[in-house]
Coordinates of N, CA and C in Angstrom, one line a residue:
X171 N -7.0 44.8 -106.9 CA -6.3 43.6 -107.2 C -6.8 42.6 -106.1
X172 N -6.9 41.6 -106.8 CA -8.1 40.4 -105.3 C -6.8 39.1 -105.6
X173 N -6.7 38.6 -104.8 CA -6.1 36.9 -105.0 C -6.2 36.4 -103.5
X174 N -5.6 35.2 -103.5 CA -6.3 34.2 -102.6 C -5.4 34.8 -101.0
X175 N -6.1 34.3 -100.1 CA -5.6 34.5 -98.9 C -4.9 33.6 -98.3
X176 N -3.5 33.8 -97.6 CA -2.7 32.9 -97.1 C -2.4 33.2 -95.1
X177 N -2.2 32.1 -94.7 CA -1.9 32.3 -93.3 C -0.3 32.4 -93.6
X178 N 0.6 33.4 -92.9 CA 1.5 33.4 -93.0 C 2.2 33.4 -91.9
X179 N 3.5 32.7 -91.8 CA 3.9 32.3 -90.5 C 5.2 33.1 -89.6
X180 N 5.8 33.7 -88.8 CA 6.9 34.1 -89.1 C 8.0 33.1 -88.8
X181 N 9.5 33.0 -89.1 CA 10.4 32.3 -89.2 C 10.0 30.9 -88.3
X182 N 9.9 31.3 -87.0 CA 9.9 30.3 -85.8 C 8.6 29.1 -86.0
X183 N 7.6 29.7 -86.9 CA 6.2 29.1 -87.3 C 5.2 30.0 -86.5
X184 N 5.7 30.4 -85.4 CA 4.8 31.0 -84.3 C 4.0 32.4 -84.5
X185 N 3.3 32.8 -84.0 CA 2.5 34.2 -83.7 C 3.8 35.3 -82.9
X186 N 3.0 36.3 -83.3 CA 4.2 37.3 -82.3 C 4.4 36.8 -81.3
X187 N 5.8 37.1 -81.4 CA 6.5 36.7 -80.1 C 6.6 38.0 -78.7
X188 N 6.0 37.6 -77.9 CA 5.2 38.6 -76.4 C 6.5 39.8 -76.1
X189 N 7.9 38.5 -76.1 CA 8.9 39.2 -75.4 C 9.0 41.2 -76.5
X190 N 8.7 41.1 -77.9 CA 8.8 42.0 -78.5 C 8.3 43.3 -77.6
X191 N 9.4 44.1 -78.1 CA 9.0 45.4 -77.2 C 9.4 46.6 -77.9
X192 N 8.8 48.1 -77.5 CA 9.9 49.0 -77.6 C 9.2 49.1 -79.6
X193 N 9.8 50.4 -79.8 CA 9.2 50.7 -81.4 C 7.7 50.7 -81.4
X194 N 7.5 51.2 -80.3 CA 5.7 51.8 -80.1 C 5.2 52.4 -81.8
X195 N 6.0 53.5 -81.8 CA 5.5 54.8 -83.1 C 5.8 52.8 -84.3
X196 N 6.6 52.3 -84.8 CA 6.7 51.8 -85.7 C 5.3 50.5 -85.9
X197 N 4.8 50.4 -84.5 CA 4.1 49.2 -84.5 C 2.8 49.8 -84.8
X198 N 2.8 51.0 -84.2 CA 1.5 51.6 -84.3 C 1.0 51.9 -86.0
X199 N 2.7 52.4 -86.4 CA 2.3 52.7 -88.1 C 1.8 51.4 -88.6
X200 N 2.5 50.1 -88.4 CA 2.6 49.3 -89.0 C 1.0 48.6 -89.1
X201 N 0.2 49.4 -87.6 CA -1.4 48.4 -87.5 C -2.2 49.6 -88.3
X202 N -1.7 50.7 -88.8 CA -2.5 51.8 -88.8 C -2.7 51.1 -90.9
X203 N -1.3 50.7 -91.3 CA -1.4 50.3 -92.7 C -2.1 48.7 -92.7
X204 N -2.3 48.1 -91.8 CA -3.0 46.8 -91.8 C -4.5 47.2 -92.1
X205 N -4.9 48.2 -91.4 CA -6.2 48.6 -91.3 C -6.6 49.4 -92.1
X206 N -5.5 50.3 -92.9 CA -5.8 50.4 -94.5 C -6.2 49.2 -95.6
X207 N -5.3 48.2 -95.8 CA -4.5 47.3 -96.3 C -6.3 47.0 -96.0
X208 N -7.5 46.2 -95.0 CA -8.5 46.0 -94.9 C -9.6 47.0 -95.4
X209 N -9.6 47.7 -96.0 CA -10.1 48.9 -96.2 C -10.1 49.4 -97.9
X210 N -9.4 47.9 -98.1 CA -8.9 47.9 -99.7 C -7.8 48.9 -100.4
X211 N -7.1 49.4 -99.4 CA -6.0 50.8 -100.0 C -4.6 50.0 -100.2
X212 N -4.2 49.8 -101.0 CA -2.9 49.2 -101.3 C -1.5 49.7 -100.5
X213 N -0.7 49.1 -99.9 CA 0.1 49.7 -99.2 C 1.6 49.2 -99.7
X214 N 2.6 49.7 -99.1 CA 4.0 49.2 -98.8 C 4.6 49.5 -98.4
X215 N 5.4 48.8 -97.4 CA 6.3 49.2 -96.1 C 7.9 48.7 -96.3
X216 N 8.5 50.2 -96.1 CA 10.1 50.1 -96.2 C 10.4 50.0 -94.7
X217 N 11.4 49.3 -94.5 CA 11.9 49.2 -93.5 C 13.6 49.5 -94.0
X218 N 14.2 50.6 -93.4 CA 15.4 51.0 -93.3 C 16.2 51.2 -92.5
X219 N 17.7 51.0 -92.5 CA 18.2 51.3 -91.4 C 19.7 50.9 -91.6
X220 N 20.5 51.2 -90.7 CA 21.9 50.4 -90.5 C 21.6 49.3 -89.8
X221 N 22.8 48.1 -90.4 CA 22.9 46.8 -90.0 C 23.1 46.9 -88.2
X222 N 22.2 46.1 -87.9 CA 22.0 45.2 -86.4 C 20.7 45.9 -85.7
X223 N 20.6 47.4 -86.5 CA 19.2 48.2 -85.7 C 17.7 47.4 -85.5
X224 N 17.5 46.3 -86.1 CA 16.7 45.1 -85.8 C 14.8 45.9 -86.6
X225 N 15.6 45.8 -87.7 CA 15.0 45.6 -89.0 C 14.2 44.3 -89.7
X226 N 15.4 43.8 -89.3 CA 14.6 41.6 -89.4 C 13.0 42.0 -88.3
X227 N 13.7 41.7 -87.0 CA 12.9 41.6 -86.4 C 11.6 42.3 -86.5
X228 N 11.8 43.8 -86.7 CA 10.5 44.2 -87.2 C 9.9 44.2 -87.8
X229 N 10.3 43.2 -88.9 CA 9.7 42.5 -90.4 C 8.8 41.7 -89.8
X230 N 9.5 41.2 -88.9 CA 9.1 39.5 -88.3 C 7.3 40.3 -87.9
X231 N 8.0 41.1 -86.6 CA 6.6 41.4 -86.2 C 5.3 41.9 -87.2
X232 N 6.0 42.7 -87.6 CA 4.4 43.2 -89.1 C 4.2 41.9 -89.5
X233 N 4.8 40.8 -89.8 CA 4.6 39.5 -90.5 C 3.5 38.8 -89.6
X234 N 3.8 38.5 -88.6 CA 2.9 38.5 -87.5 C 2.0 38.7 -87.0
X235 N 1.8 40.3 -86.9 CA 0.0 41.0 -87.0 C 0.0 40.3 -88.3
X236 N 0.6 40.7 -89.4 CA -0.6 40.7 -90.7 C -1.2 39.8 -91.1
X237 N -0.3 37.8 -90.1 CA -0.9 36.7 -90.0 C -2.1 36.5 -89.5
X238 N -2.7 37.4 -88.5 CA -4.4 37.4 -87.7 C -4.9 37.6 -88.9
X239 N -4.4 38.6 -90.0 CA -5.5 39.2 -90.7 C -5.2 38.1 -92.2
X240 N -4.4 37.2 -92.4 CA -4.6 36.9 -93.2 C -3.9 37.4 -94.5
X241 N -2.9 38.8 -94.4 CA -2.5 39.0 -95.4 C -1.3 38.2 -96.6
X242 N -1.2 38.9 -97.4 CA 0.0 38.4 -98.5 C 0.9 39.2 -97.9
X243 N 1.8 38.9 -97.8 CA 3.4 39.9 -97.3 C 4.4 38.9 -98.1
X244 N 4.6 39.8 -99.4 CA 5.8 39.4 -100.5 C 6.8 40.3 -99.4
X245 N 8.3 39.8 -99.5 CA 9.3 40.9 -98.8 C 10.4 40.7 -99.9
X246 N 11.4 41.7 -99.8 CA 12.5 41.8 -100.1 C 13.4 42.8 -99.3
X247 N 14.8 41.8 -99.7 CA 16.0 42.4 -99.0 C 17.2 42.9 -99.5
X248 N 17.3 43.7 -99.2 CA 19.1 44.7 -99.9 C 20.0 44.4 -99.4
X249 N 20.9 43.6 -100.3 CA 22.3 43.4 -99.9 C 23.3 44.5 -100.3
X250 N 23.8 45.1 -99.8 CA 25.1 46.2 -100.5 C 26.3 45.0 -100.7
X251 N 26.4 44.3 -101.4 CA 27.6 43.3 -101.9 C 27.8 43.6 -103.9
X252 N 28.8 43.6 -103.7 CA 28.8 43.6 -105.3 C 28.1 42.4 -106.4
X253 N 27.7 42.9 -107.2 CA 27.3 41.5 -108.1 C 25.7 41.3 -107.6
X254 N 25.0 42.1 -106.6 CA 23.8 42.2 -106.3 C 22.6 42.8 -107.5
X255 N 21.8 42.1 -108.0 CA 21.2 42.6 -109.7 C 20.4 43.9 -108.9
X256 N 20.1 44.6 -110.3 CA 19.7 45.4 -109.7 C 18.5 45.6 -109.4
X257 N 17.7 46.4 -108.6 CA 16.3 46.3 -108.0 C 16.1 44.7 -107.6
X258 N 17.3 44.3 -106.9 CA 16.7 42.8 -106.2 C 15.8 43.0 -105.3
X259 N 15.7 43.9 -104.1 CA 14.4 43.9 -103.5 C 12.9 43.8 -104.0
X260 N 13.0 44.0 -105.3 CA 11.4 44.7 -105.7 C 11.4 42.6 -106.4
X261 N 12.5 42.7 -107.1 CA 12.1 41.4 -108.1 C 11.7 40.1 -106.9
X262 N 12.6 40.3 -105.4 CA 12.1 39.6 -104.6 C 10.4 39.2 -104.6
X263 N 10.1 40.8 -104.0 CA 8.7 40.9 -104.0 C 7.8 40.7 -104.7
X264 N 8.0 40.5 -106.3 CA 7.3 40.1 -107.2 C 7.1 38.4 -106.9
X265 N 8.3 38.1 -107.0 CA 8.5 36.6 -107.3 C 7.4 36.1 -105.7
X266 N 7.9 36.8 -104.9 CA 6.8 36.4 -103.5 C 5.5 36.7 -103.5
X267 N 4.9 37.5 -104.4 CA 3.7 37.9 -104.6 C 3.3 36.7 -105.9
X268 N 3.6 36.5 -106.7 CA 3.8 35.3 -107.5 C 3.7 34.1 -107.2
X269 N 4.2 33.9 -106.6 CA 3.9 32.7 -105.3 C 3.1 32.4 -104.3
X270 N 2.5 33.5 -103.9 CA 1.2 33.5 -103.4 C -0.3 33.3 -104.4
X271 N -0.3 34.4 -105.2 CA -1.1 34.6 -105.8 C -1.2 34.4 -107.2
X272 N -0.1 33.8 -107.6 CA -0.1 33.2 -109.1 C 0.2 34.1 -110.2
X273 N 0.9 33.8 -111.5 CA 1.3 34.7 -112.1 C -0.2 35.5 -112.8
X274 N -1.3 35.0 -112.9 CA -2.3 35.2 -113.7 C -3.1 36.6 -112.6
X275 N -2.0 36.4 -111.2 CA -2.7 37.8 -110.7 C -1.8 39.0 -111.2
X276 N -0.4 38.9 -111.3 CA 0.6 40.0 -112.2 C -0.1 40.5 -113.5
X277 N -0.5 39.0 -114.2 CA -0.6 39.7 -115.6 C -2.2 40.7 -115.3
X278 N -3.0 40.5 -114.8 CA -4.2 41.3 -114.5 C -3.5 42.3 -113.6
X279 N -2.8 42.4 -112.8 CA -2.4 43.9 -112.2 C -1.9 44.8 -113.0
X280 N -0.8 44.3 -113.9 CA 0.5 44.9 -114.8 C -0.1 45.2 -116.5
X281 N -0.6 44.2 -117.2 CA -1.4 44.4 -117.8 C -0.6 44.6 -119.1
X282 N -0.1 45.4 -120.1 CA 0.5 45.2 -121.6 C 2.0 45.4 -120.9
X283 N 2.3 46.2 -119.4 CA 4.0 45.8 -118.9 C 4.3 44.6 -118.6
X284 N 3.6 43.5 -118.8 CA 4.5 42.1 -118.1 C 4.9 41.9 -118.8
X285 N 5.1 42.3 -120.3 CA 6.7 41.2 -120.8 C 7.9 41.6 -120.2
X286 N 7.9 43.4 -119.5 CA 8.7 44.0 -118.7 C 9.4 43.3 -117.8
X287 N 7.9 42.6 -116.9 CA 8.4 41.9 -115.8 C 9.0 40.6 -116.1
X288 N 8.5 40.0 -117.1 CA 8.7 38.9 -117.4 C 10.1 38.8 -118.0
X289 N 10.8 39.5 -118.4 CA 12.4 39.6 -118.0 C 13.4 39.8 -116.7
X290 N 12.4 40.2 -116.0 CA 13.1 40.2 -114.8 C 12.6 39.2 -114.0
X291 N 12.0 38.1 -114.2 CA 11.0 37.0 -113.5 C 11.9 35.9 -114.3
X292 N 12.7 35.1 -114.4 CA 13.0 34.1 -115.0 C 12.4 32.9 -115.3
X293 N 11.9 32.5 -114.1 CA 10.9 31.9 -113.6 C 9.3 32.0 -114.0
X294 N 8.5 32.7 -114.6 CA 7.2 32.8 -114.4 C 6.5 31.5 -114.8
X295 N 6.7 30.3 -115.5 CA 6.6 29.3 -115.7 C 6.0 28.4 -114.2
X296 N 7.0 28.6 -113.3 CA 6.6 27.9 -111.8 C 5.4 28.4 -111.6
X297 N 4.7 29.5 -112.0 CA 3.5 30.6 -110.9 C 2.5 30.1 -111.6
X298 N 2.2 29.7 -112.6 CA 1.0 29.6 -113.3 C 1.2 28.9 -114.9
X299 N 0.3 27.9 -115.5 CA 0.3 27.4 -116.9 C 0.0 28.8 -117.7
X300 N -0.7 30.3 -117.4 CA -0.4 31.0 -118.5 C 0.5 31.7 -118.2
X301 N 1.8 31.8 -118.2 CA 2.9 32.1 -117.6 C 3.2 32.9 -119.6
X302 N 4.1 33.9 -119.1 CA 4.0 34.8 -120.6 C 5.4 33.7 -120.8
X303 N 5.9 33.3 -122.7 CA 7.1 32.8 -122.6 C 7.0 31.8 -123.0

């Protein structure tokens, strides 16, 4: 799957931030999938944990390397609150990938399942004029 390249920023606008430390094994995974990710191997990264273990943050920083390289990084996030639809992380991810790369790169990844997605996309309309709908 090919689409366009974006510089991506983390929250502050800035490049990794120096003070980051500590989570060696996670950073190391996280350069080891970048360098796949260049290598054309499709990846995706869960980040799990209990609230305050600083999970943002380590979003932030992969967001950050993956900026040198230029990647797409769609993200989604899990709320445990009631009334949360379901698989909100993934539909995040789509709609972010969507946004980057336009719906006409879904329908070429996904292929006779996007009317699938295209129920769970309310939106496809915004991503592209051949938006299914």
């Amino acid at each position: 799957m090919s689409g366009k390249s974006f510089e991506l920023k983390n929250r502050t606008g800035s490049s990794s931030d120096s003070r980051f430390f500590g989570r060696e094994k996670e950073l190391t995974r996280i350069d080891t999938v970048l360098e796949e990710v260049l290598e054309g191997k499709g990846r995706t990264c869960l980040f799990e944990g209990e609230p305050g273990i600083g999970k943002t943050r380590l979003v932030e920083e992969a967001v950050a390397r993956s900026s040198a390289g230029r990647y797409l990084v769609p993200r989604g996030r899990c709320f445990e609150e009631e009334g949360t639809p379901p698989l909100w992380p993934w539909l995040e991810v789509l709609r972010g990938y969507a946004a980057g790369c336009g719906w006409d790169s879904i329908l070429q990844a996904f292929g006779r399942r996007t009317s699938a997605l295209a129920g769970s996309l309310p939106e496809p309309q915004e991503y592209s004029d051949n938006s299914p709908g």
